[in-house]
Coordinates of C-alpha atoms and ligand atoms in Angstrom, one line a residue:
Chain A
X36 CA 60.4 80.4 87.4
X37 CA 59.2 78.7 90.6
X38 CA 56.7 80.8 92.7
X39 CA 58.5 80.9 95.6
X40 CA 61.8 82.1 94.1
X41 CA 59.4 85.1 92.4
X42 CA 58.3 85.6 96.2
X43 CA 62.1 85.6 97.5
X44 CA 63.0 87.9 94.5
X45 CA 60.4 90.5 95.7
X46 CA 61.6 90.4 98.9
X47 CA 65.3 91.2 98.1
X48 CA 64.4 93.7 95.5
X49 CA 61.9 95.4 98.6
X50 CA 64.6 95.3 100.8
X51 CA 67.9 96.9 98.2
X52 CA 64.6 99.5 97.9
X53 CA 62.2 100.0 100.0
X54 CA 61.1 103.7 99.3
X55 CA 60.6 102.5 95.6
X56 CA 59.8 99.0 94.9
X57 CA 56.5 97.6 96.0
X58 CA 56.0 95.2 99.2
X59 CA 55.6 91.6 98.9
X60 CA 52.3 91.1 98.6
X61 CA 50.0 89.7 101.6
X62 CA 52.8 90.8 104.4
X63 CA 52.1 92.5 107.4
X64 CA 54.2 96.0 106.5
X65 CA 55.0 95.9 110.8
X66 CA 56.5 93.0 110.2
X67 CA 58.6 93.9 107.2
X68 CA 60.2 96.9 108.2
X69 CA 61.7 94.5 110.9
X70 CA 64.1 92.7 108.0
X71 CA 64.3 96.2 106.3
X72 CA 65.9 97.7 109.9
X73 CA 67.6 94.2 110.0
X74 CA 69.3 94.3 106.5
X75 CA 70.1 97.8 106.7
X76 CA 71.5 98.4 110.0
X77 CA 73.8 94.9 109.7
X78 CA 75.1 96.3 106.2
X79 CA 75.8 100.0 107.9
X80 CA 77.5 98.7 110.5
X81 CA 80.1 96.8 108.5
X82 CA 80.6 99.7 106.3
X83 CA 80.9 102.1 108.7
X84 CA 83.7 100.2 110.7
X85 CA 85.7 99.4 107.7
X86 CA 85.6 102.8 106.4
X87 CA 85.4 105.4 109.5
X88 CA 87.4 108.3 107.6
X89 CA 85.4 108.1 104.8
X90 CA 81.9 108.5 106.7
X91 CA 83.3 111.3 108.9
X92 CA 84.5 112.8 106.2
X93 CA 81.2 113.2 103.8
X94 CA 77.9 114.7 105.3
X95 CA 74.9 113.0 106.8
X96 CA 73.4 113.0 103.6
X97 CA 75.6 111.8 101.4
X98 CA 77.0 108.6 103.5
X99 CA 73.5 107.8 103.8
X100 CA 72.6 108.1 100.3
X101 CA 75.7 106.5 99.4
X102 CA 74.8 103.7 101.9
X103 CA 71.7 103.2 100.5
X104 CA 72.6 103.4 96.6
X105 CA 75.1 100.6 97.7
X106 CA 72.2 98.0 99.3
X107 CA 70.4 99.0 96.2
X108 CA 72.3 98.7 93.7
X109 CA 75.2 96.8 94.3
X110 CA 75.1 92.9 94.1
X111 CA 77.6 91.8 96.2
X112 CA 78.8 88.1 95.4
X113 CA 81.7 87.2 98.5
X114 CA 79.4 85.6 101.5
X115 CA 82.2 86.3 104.3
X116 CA 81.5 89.7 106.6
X117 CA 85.0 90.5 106.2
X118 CA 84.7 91.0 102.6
X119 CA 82.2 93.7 102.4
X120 CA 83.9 96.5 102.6
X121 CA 85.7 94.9 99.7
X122 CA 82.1 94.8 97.7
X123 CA 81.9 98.3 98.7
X124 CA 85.2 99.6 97.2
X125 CA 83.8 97.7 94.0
X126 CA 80.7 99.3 94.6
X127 CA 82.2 103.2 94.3
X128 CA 84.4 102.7 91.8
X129 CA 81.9 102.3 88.9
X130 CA 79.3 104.3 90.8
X131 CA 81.2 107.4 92.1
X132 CA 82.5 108.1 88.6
X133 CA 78.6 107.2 86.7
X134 CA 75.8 110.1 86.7
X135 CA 73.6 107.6 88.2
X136 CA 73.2 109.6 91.4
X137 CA 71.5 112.8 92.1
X138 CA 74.1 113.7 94.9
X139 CA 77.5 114.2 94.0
X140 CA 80.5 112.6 96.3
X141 CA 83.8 114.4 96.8
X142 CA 86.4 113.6 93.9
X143 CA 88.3 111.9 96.1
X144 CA 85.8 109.1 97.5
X145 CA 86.8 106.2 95.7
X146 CA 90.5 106.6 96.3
X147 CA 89.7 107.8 100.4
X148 CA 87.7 103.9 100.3
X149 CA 91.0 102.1 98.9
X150 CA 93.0 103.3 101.2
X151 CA 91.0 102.7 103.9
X152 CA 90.3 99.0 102.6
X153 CA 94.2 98.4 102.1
X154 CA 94.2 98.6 105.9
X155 CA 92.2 96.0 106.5
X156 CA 93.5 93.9 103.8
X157 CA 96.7 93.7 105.3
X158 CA 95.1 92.5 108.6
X159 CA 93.5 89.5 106.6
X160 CA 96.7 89.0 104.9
X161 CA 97.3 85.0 105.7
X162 CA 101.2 84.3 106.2
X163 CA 103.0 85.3 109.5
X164 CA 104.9 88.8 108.6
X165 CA 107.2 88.5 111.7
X166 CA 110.5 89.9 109.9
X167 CA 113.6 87.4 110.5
X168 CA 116.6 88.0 111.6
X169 CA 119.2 89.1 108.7
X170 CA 123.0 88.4 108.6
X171 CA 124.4 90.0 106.0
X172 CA 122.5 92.6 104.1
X173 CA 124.9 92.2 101.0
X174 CA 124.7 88.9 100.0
X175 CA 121.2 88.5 101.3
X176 CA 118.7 87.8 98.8
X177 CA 115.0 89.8 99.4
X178 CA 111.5 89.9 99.3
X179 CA 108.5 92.1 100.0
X180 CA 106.8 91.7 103.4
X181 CA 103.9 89.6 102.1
X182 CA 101.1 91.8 103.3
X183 CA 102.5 94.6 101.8
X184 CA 100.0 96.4 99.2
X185 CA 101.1 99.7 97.6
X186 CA 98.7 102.0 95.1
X187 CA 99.1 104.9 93.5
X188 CA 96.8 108.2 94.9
X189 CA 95.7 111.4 93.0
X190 CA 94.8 112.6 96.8
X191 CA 96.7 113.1 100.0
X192 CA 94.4 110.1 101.1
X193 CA 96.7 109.6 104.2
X194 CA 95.9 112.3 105.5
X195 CA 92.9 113.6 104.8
X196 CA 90.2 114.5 107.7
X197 CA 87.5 116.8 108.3
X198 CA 90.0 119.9 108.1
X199 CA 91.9 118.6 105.9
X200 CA 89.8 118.0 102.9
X201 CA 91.7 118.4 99.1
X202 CA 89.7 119.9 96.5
X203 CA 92.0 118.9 93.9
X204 CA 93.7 116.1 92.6
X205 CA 97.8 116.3 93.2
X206 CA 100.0 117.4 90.7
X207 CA 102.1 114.0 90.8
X208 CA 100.6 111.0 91.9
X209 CA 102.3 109.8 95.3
X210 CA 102.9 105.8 96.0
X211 CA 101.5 104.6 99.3
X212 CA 102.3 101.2 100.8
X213 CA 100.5 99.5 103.8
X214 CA 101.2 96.2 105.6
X215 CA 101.5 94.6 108.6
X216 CA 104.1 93.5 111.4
X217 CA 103.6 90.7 113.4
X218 CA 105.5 90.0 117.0
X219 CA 105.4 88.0 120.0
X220 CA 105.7 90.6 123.2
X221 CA 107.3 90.3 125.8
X222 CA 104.2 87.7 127.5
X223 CA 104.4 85.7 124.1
X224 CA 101.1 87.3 123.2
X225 CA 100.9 87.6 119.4
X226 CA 100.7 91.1 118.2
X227 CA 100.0 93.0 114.7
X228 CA 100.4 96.3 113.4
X229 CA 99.8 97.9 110.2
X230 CA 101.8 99.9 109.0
X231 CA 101.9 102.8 106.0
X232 CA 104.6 105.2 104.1
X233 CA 104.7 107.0 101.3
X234 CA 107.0 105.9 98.9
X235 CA 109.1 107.9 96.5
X236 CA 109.1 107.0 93.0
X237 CA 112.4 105.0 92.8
X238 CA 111.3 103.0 96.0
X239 CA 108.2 102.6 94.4
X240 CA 110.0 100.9 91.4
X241 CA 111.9 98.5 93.5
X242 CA 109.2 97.3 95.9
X243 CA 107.2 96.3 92.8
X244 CA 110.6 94.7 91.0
X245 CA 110.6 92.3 94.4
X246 CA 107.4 91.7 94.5
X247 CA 107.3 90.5 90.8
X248 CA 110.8 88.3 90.9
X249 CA 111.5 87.6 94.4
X250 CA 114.9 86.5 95.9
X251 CA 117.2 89.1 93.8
X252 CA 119.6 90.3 96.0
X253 CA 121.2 94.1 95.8
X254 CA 123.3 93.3 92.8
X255 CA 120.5 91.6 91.1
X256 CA 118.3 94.7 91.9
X257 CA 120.7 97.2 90.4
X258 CA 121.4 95.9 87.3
X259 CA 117.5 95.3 86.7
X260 CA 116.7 98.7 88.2
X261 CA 119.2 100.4 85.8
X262 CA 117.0 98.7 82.7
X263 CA 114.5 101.2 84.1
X264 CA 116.5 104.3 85.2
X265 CA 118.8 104.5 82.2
X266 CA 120.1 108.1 84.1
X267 CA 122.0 106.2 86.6
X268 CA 124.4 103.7 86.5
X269 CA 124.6 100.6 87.9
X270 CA 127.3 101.1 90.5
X271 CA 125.1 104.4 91.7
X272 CA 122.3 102.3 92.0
X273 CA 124.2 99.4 94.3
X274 CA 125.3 102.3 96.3
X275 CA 122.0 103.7 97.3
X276 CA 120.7 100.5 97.6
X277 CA 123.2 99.6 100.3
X278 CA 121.6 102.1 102.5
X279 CA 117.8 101.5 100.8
X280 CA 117.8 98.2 101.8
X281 CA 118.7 98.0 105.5
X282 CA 116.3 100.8 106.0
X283 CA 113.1 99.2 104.5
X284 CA 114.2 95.7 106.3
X285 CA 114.9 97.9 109.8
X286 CA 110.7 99.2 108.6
X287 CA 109.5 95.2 107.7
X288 CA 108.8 96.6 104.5
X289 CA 111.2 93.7 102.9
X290 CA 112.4 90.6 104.5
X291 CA 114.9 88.1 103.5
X292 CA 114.2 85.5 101.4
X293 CA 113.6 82.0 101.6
X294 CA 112.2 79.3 99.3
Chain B
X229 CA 74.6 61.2 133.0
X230 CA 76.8 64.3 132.0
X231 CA 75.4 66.8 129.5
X232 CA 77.4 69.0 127.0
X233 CA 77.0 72.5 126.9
X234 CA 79.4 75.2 124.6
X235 CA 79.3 78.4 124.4
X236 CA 79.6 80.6 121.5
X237 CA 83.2 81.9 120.6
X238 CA 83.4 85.4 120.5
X239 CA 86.5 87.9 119.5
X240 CA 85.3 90.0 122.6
X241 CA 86.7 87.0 125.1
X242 CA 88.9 85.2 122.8
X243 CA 91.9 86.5 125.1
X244 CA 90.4 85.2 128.2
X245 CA 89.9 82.2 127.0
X246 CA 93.6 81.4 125.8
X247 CA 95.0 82.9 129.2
X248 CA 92.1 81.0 131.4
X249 CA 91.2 77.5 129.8
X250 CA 88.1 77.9 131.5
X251 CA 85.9 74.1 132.0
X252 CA 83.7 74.9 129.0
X253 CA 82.4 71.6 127.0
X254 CA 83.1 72.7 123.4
X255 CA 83.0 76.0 121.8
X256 CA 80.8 77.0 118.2
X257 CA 82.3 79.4 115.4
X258 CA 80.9 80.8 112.6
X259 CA 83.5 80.0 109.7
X260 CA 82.6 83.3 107.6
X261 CA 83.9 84.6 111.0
X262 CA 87.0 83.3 110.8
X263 CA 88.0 82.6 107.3
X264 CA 90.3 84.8 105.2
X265 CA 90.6 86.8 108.3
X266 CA 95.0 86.8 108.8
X267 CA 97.3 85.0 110.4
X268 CA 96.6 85.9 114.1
X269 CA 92.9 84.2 113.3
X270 CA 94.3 81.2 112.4
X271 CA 96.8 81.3 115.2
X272 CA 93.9 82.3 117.4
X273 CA 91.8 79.1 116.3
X274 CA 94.6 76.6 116.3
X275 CA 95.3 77.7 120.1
X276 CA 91.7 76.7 120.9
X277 CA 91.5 73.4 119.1
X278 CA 94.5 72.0 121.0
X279 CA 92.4 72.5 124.1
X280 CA 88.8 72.4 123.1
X281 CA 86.7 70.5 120.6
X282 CA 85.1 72.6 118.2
X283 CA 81.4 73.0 116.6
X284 CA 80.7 75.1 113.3
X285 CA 77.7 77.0 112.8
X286 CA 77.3 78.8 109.7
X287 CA 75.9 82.2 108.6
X288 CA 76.1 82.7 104.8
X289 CA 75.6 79.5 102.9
X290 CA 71.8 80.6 102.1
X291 CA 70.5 77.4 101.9
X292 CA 67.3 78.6 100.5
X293 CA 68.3 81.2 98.5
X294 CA 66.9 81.6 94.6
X295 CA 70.5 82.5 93.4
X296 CA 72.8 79.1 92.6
X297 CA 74.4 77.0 95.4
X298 CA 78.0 79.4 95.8
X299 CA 79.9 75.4 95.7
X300 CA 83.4 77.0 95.4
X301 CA 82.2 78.9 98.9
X302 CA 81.4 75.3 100.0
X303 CA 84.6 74.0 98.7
X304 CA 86.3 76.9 100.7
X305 CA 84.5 76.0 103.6
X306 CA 85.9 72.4 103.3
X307 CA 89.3 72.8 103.3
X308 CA 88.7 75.4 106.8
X309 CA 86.7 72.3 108.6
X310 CA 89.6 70.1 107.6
X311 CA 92.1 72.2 108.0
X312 CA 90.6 72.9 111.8
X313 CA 90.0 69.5 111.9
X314 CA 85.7 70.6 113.0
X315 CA 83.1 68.0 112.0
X316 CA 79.8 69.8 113.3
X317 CA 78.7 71.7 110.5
X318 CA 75.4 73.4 111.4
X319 CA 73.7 75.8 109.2
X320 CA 70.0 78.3 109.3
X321 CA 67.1 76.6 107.2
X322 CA 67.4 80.4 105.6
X323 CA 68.8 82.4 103.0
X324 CA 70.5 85.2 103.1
X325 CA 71.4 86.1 99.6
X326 CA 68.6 87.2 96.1
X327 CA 70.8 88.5 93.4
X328 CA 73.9 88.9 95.7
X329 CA 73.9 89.0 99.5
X330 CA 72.2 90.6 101.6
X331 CA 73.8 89.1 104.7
X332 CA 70.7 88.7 107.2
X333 CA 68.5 85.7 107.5
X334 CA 65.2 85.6 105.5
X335 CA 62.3 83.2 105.8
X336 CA 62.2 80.7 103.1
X337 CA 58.5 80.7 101.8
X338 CA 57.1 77.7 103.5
X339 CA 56.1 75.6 100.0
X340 CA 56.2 72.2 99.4
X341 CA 58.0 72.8 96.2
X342 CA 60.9 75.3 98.6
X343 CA 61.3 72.1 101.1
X344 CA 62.3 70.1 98.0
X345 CA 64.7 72.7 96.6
X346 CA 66.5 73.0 99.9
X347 CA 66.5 69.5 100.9
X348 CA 68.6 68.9 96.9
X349 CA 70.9 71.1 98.3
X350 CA 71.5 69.9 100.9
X351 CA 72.3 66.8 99.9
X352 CA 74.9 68.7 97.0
X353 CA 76.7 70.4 100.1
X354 CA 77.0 67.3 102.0
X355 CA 78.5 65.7 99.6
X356 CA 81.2 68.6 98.9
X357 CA 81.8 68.9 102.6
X358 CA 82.3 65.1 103.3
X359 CA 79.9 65.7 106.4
X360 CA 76.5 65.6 107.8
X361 CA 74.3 69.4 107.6
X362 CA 73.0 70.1 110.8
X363 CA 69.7 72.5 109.6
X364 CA 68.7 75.1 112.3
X365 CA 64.9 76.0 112.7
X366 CA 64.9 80.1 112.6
X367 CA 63.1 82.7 113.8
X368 CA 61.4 84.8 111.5
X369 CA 58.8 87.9 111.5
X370 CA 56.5 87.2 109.1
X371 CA 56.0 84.2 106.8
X372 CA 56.9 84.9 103.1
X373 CA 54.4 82.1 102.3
X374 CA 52.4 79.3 104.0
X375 CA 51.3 76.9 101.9
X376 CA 52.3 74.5 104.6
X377 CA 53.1 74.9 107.9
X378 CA 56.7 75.9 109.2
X379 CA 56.7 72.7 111.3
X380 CA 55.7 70.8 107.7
X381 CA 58.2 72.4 105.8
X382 CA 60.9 71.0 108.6
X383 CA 60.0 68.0 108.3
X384 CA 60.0 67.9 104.8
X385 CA 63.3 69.0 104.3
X386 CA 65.0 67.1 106.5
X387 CA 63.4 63.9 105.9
X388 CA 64.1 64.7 102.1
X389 CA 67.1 65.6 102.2
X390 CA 68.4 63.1 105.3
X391 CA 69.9 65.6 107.7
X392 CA 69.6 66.3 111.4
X393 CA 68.1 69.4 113.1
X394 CA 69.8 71.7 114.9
X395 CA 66.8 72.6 117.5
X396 CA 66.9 76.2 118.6
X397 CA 64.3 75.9 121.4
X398 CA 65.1 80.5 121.8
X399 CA 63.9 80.4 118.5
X400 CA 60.7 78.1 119.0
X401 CA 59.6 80.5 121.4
X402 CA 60.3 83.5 119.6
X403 CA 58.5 82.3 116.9
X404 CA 55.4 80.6 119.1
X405 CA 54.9 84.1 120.5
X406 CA 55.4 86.1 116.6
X407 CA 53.2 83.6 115.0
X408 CA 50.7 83.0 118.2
X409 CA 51.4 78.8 118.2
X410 CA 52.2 76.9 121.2
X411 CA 56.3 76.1 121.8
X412 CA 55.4 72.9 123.3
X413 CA 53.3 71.0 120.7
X414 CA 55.9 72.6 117.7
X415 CA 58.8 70.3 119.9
X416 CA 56.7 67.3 120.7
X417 CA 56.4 67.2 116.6
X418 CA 59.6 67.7 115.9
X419 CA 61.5 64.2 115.1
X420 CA 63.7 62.5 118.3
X421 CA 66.1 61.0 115.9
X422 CA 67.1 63.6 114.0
X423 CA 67.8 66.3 116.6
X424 CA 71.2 66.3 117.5
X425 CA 72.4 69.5 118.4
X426 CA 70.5 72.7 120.6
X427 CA 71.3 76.2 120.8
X428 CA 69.7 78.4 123.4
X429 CA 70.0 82.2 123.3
X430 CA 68.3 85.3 124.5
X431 CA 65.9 87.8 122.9
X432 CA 64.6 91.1 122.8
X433 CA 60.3 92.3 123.8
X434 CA 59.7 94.9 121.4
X435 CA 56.2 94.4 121.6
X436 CA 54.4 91.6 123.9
X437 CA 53.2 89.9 120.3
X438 CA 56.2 90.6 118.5
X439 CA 60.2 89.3 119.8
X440 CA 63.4 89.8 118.1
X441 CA 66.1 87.2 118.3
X442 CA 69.2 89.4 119.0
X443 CA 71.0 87.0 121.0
X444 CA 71.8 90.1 123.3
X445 CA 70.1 89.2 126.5
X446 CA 69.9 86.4 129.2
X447 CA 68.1 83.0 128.5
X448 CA 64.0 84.0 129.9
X449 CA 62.7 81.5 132.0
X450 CA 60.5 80.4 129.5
X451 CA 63.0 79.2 126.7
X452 CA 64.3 77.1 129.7
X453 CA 61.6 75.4 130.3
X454 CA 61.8 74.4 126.6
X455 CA 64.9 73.3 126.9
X456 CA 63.5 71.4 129.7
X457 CA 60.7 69.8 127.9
X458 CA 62.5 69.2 124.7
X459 CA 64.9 66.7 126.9
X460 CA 62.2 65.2 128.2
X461 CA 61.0 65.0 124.5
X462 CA 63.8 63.7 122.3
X463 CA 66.7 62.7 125.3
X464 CA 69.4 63.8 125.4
X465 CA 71.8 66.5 122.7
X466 CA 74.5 68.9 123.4
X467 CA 73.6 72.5 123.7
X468 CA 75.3 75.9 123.0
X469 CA 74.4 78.6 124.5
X470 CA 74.6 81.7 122.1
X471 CA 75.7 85.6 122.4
X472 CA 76.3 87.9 120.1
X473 CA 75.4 91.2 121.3
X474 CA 75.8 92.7 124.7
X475 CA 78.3 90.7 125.4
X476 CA 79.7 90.3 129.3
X477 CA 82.7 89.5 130.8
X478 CA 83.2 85.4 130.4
X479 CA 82.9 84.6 133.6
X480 CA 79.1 85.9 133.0
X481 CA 78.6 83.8 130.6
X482 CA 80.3 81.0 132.2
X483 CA 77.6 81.4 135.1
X484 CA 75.1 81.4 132.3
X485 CA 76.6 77.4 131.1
X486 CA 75.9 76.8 134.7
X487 CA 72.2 77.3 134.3
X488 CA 71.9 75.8 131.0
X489 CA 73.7 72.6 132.6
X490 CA 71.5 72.6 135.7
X491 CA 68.3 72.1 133.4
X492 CA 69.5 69.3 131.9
X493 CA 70.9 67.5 134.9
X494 CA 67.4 67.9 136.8
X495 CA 66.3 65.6 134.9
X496 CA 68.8 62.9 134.8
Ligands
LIG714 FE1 70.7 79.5 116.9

């Protein structure tokens, strides 16, 4: 190994730890603690904008532990800004769930963190989700807005806040979906919003049919959603998706389809 | 003779800028700002290209940095300069990244054996981006190494590798005043034909020996007077002036062009 990558290394592990590793050698300690405050507060800041609920709703002392732990021990590949809070989701799945820390985090971090990330997600999304215009909802083949993301939660994550903190997971798991609407206003300024709703299980089932096989249309959906839901039939299942479908169209949760 | 001054493109007066179209020369990005970053970016960036030519200046591609080249990050980076049609690609003779990123500029260890590294790298990202690297001199706190001199290990990698410099004359005099050399004999060294590009920024006194670069303050007297004596130097290169931090209105900044524009016509 070159010397000056062995003087680089030091550096980096230094800086991931500077109460525990030792200095570079021969460098003013002034001097460092500039790139320690540097690194750090640079990292902090994008983690504490991406992830506001999350910091309000754990003490001092453990955002900053969990902060730290995170510089440390985390090696986070993606070199755009935007991505790391996505490192950081990464980061607390493994590390929330290890005993490698001496400060335990509320059961419901990780999850708290995904949701929170699924927000911005669907602001990076990439296509235009401006919902168009729909003729006829019977004979109109569909699609999921394509910066929808839905994920299953053992916590109220949605709404969870200083006073409203769960100590235990759910008894069911609930299905929340987030994305993003798009619009010119009335000055032709171009305008997002993200969106989220809870989804009931049957909902559930059909947002992830259309995101899998796009372009079925509300026939197509009942007779594949009866392959799953055996308890109804396939004319029950047409029926309520009649009024299903115009409902999560009228919320730009699906849009029509075009290839 | 007219002289080309941008001005850094910020999210804070992105607005303004679409509803104003304010005289501006050409504007600078930082890509990792803008890729993967939604639709309304994009939307965003293709509203200024119609009306503006665009510079690139990057922040993560850690040049100097002991972990591999990332070269699908580079290939990424491609298809965004093509896509927004930007052939200025500047970059910080830095590195950001030692097992993973850390995502603030480090100084390279000033070896012999580092120029050489960089400058091979340099030459592998040209080749992947189809364009000329523009290398920026930084400022830094403290050497990691000096086995040669910072100006020496500038000159090594870009004669080695064949690239231009990006001349930061706000970082020159950061540095001259962190590392006690004088700003003026550092630019009289550096070579005419290979600086192409400026930036200009403010900084921040902590202590009278030590300055940080924040770019979140006016341009000091003093880094104009670089400016001035790097024209005088090397002739004539467009300049950006940069702000990242306390950011004002745009029609501050706008003044703020002004000034930057006066130096260099004084001396036409
Ligand atoms: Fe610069």
């Amino acid at each position: 190994m070159d010397d000056f990558r062995e003087i680089q290394k030091q550096w980096a592990l230094w800086l991931r730890n500077p109460d525990g590793a030792s200095p570079p050698a021969n460098v003013s300690n002034k001097r460092l603690q500039v790139y320690n405050r540097l690194v750090r507060n640079n990292i902090e800041s994008f983690v504490e904008r991406g992830f506001p609920v999350l910091a309000e709703v754990l003490s001092k002392q453990q955002w900053q532990s969990l902060l730290q732990a995170f510089i440390e021990k985390h090696h986070s590949k993606s070199p755009l800004f935007a991505n790391i809070g996505d490192e950081f989701v990464n980061f607390l799945e493994t590390y929330t769930h290890s005993q490698a820390s001496a400060i335990s985090y509320p059961c419901f971090t990780y999850q708290l963190a995904c949701y929170e990330r699924m927000e911005v997600e669907a602001y990076h999304a990439q296509m235009s989700c401006i919902p168009p215009m729909v003729e006829q909802v019977e004979c109109t083949p569909w699609c999921v807005n394509p910066s929808l993301q839905w994920r299953d939660f053992n916590y109220p994550v949605h709404t969870i806040q200083p006073q409203l903190i769960p100590n235990a997971p759910l008894p069911q798991p609930i299905f929340i979906a987030v994305y993003r609407v798009d619009c010119f206003d009335e000055n032709k300024q171009f305008s997002s919003t993200v969106k989220f709703m809870q989804l009931n299980p049957v909902t559930m089932l059909l947002i992830d049919l259309l995101q899998r096989q796009p372009g079925l249309s509300i026939t197509d959906m009942a007779v594949r959603l009866s392959e799953q839901l055996p308890q109804f039939s396939v004319q029950q299942l047409e029926q309520g998706l009649l009024t299903t479908i115009p409902d999560l169209y009228q919320r730009a949760m699906l849009f029509p389809f075009a290839n | 003779m007219r002289h080309s001054v941008g001005l850094g493109l910020r999210r804070e007066f992105l607005s303004d800028v679409l509803a104003s179209t304010p005289a501006v020369d050409f504007w600078e990005i930082a890509p990792e700002n803008w890729m993967a970053r939604g639709y309304e970016a994009e939307y965003q960036l293709d509203r200024i290209r119609e009306r503006y030519p665009v510079s690139s200046h990057g922040l993560s591609l850690s040049i100097g940095s002991p972990d591999p080249l990332d070269e699908s990050f580079v290939r990424q980076l491609k298809i965004f300069l093509d896509r927004f049609n930007i052939s200025r690609y500047s970059e910080h003779l830095s590195y950001c990244s030692a097992n993973g990123h850390l995502y603030d500029l480090l100084p390279i260890p000033f070896t012999e054996h580092a120029a050489d590294y960089v400058a091979a790298r340099v030459k592998r990202v040209q080749d992947i981006l189809e364009r000329p690297v523009l290398l920026e001199n930084v400022s830094y706190y403290v050497p990691a190494k000096t086995e040669i001199t910072e100006l020496a290990f500038i000159q090594r990698v870009l004669e080695h590798a064949d690239c231009q410099l990006l001349l930061d004359v706000n970082n020159v005099y950061v540095n001259s005043v962190n590392h006690n050399y004088d700003p003026f004999d550092f630019i009289a060294a550096l070579p005419s034909q290979r600086i192409t590009y400026g930036h200009i920024a403010g900084h921040f006194e902590e202590a009278s020996d030590l300055l940080i670069d924040t770019h979140g303050a006016d341009v000091r007297s003093e880094v104009y007077e670089l400016l001035a004596f790097a024209y005088q130097q090397h002739g004539d290169f467009p300049v950006l002036l940069e702000r990242d931090f306390n950011i004002p209105p745009l029609n501050v900044l706008l003044k703020e062009v002004e000034k930057v524009k006066a130096v260099s016509q004084a001396l036409a």
